[in-house]
Short mmCIF file of C-alpha atoms in Angstrom, two decimals:
data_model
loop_
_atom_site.label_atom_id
_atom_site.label_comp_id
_atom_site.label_asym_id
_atom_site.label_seq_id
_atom_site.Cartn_x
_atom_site.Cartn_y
_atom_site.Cartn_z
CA UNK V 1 39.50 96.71 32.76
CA UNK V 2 40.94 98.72 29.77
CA UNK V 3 44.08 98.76 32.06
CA UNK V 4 44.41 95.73 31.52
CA UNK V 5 47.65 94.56 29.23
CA UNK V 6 45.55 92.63 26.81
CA UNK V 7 42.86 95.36 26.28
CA UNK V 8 45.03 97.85 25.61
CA UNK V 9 47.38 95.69 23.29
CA UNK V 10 43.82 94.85 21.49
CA UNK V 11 44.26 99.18 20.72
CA UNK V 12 47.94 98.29 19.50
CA UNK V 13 47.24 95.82 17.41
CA UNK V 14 44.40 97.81 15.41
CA UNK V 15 46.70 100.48 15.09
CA UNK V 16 44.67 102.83 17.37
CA UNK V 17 47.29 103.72 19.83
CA UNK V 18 50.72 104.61 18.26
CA UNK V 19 51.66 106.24 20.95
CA UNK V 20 54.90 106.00 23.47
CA UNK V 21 54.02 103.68 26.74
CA UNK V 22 55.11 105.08 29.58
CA UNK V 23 53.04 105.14 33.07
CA UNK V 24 50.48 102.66 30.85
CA UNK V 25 49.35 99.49 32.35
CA UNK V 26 50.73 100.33 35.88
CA UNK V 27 51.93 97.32 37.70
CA UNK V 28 53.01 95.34 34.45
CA UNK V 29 56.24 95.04 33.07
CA UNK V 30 56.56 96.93 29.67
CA UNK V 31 59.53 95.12 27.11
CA UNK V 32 62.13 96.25 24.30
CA UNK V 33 62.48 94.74 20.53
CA UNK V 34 65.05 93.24 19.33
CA UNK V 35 64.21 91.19 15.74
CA UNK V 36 66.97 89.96 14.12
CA UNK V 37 67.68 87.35 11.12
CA UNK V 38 69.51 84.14 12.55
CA UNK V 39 72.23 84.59 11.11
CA UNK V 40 73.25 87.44 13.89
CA UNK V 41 70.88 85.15 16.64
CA UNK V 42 73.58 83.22 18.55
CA UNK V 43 75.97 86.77 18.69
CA UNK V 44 73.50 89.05 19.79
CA UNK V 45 71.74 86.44 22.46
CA UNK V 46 75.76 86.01 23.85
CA UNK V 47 75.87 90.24 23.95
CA UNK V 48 72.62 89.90 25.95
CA UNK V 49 73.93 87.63 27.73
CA UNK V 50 77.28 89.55 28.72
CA UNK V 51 75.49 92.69 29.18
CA UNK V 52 72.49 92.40 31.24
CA UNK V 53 72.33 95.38 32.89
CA UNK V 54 71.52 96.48 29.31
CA UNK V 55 70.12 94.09 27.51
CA UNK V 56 68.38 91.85 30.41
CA UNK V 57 66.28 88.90 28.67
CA UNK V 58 62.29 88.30 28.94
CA UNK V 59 62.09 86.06 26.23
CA UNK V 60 63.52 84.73 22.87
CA UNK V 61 61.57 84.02 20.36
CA UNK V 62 63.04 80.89 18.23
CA UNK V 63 63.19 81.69 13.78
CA UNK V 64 59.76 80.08 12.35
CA UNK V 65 57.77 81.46 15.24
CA UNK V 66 56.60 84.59 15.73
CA UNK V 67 53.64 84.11 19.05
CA UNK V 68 54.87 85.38 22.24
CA UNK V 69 54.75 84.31 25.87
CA UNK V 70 55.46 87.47 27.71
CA UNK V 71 52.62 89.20 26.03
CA UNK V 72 49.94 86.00 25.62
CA UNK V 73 50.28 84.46 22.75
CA UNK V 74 50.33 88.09 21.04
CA UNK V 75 52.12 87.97 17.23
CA UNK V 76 55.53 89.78 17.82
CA UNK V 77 54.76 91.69 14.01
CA UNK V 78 51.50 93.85 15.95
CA UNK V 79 51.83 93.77 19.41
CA UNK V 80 54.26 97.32 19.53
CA UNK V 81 52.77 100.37 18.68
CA UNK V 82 55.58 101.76 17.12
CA UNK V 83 58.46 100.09 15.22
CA UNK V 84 61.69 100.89 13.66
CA UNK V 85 63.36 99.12 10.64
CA UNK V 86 67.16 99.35 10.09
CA UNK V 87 68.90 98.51 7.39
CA UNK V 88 72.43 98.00 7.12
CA UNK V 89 72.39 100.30 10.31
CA UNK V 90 70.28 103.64 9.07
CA UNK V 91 67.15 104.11 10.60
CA UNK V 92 64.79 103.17 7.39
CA UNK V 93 60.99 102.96 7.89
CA UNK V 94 58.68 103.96 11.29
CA UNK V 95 55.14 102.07 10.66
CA UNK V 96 52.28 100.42 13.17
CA UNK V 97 52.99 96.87 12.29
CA UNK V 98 55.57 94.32 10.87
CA UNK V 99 53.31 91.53 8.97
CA UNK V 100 54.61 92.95 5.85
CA UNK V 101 58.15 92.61 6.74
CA UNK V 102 58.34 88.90 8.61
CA UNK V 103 60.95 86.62 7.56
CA UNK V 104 60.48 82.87 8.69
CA UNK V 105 64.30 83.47 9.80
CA UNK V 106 63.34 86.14 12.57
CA UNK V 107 64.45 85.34 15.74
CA UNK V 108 62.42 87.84 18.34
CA UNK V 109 64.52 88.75 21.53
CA UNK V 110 62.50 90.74 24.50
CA UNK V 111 64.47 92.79 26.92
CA UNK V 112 63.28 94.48 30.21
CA UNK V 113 62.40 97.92 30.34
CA UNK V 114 63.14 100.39 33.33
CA UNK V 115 59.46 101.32 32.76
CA UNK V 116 58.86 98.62 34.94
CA UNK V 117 60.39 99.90 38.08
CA UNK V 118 59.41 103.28 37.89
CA UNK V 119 55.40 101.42 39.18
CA UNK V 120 57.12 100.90 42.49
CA UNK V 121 58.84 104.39 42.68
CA UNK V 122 55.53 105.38 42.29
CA UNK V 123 54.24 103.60 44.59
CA UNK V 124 56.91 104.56 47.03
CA UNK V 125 55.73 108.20 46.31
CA UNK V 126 58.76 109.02 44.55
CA UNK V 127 57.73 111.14 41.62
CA UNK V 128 58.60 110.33 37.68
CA UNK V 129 58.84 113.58 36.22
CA UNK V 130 58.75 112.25 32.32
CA UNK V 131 55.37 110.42 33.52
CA UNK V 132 54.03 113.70 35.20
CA UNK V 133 54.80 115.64 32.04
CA UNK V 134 53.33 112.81 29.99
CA UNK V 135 56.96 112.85 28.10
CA UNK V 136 58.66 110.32 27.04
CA UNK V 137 61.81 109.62 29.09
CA UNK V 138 65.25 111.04 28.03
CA UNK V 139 67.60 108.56 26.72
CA UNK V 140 71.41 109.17 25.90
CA UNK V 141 74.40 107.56 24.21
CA UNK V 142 77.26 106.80 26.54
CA UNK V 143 81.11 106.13 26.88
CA UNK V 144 79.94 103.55 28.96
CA UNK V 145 81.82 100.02 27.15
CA UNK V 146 79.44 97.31 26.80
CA UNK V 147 81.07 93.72 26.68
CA UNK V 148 81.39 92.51 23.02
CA UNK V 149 80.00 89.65 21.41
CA UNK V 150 81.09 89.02 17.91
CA UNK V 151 80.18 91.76 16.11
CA UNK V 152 78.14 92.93 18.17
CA UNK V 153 80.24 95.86 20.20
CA UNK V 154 79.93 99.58 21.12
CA UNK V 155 78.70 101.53 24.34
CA UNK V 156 75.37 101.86 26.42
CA UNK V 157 72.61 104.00 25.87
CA UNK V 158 71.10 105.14 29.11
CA UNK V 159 67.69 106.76 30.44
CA UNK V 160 67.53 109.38 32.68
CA UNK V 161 65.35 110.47 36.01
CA UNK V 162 65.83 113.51 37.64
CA UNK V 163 65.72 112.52 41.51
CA UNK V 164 65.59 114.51 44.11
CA UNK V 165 68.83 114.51 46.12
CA UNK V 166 67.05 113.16 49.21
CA UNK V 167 65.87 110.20 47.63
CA UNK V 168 68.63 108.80 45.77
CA UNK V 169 69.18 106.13 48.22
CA UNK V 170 65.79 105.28 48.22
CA UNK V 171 65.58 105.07 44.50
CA UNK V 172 68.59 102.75 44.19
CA UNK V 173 67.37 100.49 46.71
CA UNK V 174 64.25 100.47 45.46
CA UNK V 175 65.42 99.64 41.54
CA UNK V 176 68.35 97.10 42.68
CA UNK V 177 65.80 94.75 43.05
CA UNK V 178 64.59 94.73 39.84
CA UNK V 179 67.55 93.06 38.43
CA UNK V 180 65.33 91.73 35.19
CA UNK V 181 64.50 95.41 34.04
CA UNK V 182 67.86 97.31 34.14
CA UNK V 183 68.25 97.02 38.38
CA UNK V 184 70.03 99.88 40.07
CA UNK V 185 71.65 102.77 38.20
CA UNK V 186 74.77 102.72 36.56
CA UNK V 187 75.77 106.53 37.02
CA UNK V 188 74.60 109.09 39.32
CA UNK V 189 75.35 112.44 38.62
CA UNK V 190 77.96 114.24 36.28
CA UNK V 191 76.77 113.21 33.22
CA UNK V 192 80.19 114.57 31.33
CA UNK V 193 81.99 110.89 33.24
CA UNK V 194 80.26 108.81 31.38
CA UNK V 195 80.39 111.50 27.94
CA UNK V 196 76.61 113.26 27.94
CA UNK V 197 77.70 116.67 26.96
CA UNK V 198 74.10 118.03 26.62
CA UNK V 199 71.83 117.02 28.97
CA UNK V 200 69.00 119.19 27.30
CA UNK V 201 69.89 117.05 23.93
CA UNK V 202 68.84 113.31 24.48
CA UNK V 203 69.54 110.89 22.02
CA UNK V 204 66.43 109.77 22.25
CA UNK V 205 63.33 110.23 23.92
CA UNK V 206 62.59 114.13 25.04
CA UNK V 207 64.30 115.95 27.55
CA UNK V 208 62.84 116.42 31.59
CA UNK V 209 64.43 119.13 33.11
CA UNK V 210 66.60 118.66 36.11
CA UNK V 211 65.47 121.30 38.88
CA UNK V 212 67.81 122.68 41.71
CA UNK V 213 66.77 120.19 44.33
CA UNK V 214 67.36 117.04 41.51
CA UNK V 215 70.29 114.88 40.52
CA UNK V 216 69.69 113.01 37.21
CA UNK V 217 70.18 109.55 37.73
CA UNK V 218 71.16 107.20 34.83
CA UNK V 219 70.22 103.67 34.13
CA UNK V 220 71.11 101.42 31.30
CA UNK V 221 68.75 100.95 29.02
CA UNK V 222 67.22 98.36 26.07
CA UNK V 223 67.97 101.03 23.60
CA UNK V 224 71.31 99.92 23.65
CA UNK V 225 70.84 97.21 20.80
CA UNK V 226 69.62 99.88 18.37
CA UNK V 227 72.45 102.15 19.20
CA UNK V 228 75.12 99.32 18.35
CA UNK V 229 73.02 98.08 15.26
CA UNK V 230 73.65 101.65 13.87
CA UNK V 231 77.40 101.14 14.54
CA UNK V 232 77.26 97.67 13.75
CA UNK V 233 75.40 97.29 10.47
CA UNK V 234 73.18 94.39 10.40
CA UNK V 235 71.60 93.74 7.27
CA UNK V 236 68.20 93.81 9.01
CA UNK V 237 66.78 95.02 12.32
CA UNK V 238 63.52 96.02 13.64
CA UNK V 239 63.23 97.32 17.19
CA UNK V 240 60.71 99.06 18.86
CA UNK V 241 60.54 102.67 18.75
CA UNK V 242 62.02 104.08 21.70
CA UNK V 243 59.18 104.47 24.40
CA UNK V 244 57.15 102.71 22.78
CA UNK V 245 57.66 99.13 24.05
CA UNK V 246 56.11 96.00 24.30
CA UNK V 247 53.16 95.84 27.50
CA UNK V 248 53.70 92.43 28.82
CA UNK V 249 51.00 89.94 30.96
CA UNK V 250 53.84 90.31 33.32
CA UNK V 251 52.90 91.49 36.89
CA UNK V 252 55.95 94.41 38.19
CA UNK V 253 56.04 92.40 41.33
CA UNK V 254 56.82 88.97 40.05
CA UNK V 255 60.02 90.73 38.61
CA UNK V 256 61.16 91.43 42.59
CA UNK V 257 63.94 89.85 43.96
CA UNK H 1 100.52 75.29 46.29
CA UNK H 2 100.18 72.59 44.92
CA UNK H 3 96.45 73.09 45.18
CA UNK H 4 95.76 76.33 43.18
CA UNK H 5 94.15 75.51 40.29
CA UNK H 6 96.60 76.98 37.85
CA UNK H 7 99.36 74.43 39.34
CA UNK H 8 97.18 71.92 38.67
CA UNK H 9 95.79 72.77 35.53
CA UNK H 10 99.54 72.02 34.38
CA UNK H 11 99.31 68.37 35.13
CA UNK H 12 95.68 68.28 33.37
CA UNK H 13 97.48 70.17 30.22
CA UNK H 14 100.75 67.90 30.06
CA UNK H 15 97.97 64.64 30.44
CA UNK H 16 100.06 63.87 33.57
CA UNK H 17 96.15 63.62 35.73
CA UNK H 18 93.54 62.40 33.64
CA UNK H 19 90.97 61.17 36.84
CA UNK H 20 87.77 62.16 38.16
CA UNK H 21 88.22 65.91 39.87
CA UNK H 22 85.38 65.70 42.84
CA UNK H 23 86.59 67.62 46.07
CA UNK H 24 90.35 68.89 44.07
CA UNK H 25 91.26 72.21 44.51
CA UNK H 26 88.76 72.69 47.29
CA UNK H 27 87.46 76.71 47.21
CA UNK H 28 87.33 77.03 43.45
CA UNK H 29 84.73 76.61 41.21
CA UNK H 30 84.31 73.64 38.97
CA UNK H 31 82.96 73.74 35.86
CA UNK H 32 81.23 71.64 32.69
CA UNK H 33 82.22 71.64 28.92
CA UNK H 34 80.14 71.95 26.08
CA UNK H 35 82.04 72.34 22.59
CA UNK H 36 79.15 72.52 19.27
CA UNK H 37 79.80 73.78 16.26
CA UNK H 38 78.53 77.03 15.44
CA UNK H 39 75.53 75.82 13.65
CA UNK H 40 74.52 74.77 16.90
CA UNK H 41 75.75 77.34 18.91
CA UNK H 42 72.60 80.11 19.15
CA UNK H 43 69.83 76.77 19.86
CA UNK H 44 72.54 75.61 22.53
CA UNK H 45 72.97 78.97 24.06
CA UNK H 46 69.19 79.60 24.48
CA UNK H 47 68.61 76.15 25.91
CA UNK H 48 70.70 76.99 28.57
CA UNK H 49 69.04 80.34 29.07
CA UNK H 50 66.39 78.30 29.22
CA UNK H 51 67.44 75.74 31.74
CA UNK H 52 69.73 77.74 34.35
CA UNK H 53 69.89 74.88 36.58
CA UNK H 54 70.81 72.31 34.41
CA UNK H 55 73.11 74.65 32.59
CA UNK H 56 74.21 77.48 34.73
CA UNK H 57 76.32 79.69 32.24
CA UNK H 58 79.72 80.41 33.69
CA UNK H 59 81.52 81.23 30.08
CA UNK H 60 81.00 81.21 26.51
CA UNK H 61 84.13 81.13 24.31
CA UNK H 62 83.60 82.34 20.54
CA UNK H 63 84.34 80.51 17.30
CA UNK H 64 87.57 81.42 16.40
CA UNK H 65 89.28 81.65 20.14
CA UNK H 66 89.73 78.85 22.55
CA UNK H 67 91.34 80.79 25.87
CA UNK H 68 89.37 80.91 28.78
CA UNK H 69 88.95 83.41 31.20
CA UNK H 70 87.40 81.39 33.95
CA UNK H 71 91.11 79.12 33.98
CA UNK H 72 92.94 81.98 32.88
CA UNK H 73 94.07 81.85 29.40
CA UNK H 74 93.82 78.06 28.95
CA UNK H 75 93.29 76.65 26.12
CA UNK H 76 90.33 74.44 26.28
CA UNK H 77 91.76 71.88 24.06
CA UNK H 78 93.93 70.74 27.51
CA UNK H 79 92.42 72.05 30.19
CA UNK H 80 90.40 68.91 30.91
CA UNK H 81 91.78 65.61 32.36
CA UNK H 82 89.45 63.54 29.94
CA UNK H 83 86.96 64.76 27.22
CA UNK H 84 84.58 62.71 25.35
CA UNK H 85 83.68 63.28 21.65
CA UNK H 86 79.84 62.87 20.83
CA UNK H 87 79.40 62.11 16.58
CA UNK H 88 75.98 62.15 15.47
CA UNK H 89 74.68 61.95 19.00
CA UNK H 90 77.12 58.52 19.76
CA UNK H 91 80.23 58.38 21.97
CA UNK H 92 82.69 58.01 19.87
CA UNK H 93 86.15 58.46 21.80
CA UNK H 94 87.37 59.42 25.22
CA UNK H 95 90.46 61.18 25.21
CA UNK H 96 93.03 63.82 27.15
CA UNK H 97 93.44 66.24 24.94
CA UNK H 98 91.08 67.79 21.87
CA UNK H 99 94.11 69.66 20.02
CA UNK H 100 93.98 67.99 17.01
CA UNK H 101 90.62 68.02 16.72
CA UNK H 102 90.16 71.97 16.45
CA UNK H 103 87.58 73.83 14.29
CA UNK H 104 87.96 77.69 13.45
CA UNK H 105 83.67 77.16 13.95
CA UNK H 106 83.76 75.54 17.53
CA UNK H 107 81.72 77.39 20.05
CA UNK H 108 82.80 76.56 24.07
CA UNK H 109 80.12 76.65 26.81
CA UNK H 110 81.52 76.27 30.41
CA UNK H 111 78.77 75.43 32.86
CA UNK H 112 78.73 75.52 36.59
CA UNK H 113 79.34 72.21 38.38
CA UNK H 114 77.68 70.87 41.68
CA UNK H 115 81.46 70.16 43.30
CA UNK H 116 81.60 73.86 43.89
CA UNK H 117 78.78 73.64 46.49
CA UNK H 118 80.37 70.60 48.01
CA UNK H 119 83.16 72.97 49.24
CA UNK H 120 80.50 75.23 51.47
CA UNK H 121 78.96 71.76 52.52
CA UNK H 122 81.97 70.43 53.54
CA UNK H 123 82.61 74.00 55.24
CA UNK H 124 79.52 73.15 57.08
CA UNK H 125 80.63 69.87 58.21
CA UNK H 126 77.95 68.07 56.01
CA UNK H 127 79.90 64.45 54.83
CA UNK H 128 80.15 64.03 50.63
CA UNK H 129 79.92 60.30 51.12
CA UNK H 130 81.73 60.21 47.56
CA UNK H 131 84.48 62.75 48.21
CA UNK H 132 85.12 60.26 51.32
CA UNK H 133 85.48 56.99 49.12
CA UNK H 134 87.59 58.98 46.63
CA UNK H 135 84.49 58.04 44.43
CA UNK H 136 82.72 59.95 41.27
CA UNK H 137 79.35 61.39 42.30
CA UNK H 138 76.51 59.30 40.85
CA UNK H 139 74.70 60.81 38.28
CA UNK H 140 71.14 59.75 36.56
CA UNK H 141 68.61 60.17 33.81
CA UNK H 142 64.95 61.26 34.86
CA UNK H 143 61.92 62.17 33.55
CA UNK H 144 61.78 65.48 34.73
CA UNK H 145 61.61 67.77 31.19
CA UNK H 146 63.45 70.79 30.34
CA UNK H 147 62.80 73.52 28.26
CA UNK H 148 63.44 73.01 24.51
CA UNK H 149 65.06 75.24 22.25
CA UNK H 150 64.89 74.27 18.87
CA UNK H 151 66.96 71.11 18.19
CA UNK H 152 67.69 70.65 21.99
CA UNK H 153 65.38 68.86 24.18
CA UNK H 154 64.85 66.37 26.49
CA UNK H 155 64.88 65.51 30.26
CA UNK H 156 67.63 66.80 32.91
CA UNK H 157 70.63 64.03 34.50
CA UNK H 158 70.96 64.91 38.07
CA UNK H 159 73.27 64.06 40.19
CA UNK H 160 72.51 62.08 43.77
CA UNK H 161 74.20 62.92 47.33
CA UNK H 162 73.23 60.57 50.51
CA UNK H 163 72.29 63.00 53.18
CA UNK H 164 71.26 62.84 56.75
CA UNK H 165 67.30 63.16 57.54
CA UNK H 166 68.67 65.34 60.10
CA UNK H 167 70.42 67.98 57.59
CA UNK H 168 68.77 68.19 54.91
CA UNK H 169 67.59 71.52 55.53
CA UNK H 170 70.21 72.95 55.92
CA UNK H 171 71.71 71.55 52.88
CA UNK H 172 68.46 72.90 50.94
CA UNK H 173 69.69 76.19 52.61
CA UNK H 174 73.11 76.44 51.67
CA UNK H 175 72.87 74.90 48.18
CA UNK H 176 70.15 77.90 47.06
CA UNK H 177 72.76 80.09 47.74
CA UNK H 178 74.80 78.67 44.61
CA UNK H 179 72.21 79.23 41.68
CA UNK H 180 75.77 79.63 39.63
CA UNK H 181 76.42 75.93 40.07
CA UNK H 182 72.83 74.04 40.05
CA UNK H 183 71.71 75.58 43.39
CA UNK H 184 68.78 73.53 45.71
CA UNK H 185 68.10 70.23 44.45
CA UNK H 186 65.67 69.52 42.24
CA UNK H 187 64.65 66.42 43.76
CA UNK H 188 64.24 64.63 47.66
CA UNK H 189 63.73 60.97 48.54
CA UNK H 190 61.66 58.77 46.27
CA UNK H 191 63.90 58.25 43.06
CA UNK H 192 61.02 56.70 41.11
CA UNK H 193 58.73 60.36 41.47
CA UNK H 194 61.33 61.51 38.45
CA UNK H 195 61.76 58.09 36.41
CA UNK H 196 64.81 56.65 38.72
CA UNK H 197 63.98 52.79 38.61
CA UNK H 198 67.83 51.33 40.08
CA UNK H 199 69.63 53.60 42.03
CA UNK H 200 72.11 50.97 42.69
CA UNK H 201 73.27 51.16 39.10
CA UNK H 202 73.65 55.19 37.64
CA UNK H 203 74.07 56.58 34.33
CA UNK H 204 76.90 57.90 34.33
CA UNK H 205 79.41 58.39 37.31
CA UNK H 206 79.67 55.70 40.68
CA UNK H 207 77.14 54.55 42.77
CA UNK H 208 77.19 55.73 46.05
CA UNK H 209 75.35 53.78 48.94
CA UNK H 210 72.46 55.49 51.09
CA UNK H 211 72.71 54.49 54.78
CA UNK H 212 69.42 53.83 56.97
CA UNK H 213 69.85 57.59 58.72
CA UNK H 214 70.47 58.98 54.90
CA UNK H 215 67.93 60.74 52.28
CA UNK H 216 68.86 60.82 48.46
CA UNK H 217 69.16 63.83 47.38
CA UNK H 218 69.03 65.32 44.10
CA UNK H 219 70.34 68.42 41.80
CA UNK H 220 70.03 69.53 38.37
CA UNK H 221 73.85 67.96 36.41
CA UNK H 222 75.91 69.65 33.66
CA UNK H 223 75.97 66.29 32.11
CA UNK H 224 72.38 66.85 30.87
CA UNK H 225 74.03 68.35 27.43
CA UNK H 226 75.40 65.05 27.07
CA UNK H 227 72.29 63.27 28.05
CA UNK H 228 70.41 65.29 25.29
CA UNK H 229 73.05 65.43 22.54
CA UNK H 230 72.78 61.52 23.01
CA UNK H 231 68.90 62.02 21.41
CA UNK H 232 69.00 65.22 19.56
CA UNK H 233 72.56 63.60 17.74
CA UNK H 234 74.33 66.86 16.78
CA UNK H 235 76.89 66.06 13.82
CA UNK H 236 79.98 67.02 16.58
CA UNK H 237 79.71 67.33 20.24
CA UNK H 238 82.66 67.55 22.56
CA UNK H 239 82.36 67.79 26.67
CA UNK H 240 83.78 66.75 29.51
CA UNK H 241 83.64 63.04 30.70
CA UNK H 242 81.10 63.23 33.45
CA UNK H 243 82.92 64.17 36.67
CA UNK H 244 86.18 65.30 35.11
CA UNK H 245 85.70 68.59 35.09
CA UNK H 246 87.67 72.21 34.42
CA UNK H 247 88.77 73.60 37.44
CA UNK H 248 88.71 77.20 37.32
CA UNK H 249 89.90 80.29 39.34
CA UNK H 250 86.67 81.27 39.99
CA UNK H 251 86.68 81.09 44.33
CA UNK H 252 83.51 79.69 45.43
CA UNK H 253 82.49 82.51 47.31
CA UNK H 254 81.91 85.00 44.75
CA UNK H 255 79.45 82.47 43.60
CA UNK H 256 77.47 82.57 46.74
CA UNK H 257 74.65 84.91 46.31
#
């Protein structure tokens, strides 16, 4: 029962677990933060939009409300148990909770997380190395150009897995069907081709090691937004913190195409 | 020649053809206009998030530009045989060309259009009784509701093909292969299940008859903007006049999923 999404978002919400959220709530799909003033709404949904390998949409939350659907009627300010403030694109504040901060002008956009995937790669016995190591996954800024939308315009952050080399195709057949949370990778491989220089230096997350029999694997991921915000330079943003997302009522499997 | 859509889109710009564009260009995608000022431009965007198969999203063009990329670099001031211009929710004007009507702040939507399905039914050797009579497709109001998003809201306009009892299944089949451009119907038989009282006399568009061995048949219309900006009376509102549509370059078959 404490598996259960709304149990263990009861824990976020008190401010007992702070904690990143992968391998949590297997079988549910897990969701990134984006909280923005209007003002930046109809730009950023359009990026979403043009990106959605990215940036692929849950749910927007409309300015004046703040309850979401994804996660059952859960308030958007307490539902993550970690969150990040920018401010004219510096990282300013960490904290537990956003009451303090809300703005009836908030518009609340969720985005799919590759967490979500990785519950049938487990369940295809393919192992998640950052999950067995009870890491957080390793996340990097790319060369990779995202399409712009007004201001909104830079490259794509990506997570990676190290794979083993026999089970690549498996992996990307597997994940291109999950089209909603990332779908199939956008690099394999290489990592200098799409301009990670140091693969033992993520910017973001923590590093897995890629062993000998391995090939990491990269998929785009809902860091993205935060990346570009720091380029960028909204006035305000709040995001999760990365890892530590959003558990959602929604099943994996109901995410399958 | 004659019939690429760039050839034609010449006698659209110089107002030489200003008529209804069902079964034209046959293999390229058709597609819906939606011109709001920005004020209205996030609400807009996520209603059709919202609503794919009203409002399948095939383009958005910024405030501030007015090329398209789906009819390569037209402007979309001219690339439609007849628009109509919506003021405070009331049809104001029809007219061939918005040029001198401009605004720096206008925000384009392009939507997918049910005529680009007719092509693979036609392919399939299904009749479009209203391609045959060189009619308009009919097009209605129902009851069935959308999902609102902020100012927008209100019921979907569909539009209505006479099929055979003995191929509707196969139409069912084919159409759900174009979620780009409305997809399955929404709707078979009984018009009065979703608030159709007189067939015999449509909202917008041409009545079309249904024969004895014939089923009505129903899909989600890119006319429901118009339908709703009717209630929700945005100051401005520019589309296209139902069935006179944008033809684009976009073939048909990269639509099909």
């Amino acid at each position: 029962m404490s598996n259960l999404p709304k149990n263990f978002r009861q824990k976020i919400h008190k401010g007992v677990f702070t904690s990143q959220t992968a391998g949590l709530c297997p079988g549910y799909a897990q969701g990134n933060l984006v909280v923005l003033p209007r003002e930046y709404a109809f730009e950023f949904l359009l990026f979403a939009q043009r990106n959605p390998k990215a940036c692929p949409l849950l749910e927007v939350v409309e300015s004046g409300k703040f309850l979401t659907r994804t996660a059952s009627g859960e308030s958007v300010t307490t539902a993550i148990p970690k969150y990040r403030v920018y401010r004219e694109g510096v990282l300013d504040q960490e904290m537990s909770s956003i009451d303090h901060l809300w703005q009836d002008d908030f518009v609340t956009f969720i985005l799919g997380c590759s967490f979500t995937f990785e519950s049938a790669l487990v369940d295809e016995n393919i192992l998640m190395r950052h999950i067995e190591d009870n890491k957080n996954v390793a996340m990097y800024e790319t060369t990779l150009p995202c399409r712009p939308a007004g201001i909104f315009k830079g490259t794509m952050v990506v997570s990676m897995r190290p794979i083993k080399y026999t089970e690549v195709m498996k992996v990307i057949k597997i994940t291109s069907h999950y089209s909603a949370v990332h779908g199939a990778p956008v690099h394999i491989g290489n990592p200098e081709a799409i301009g990670i220089y140091d693969l033992k230096h993520p910017d973001f997350g923590e590093f897995v090691e890629v062993k000998d029999d391995e090939v990491p694997v990269f998929w785009a991921c809902g860091v993205t937004p935060q990346a570009i915000a720091m380029k960028v330079k909204p006035s305000l943003m709040i995001s999760h913190a990365p890892g530590h997302m959003l558990i959602t009522d929604i099943a994996n499997f109901t995410l399958k195409e």
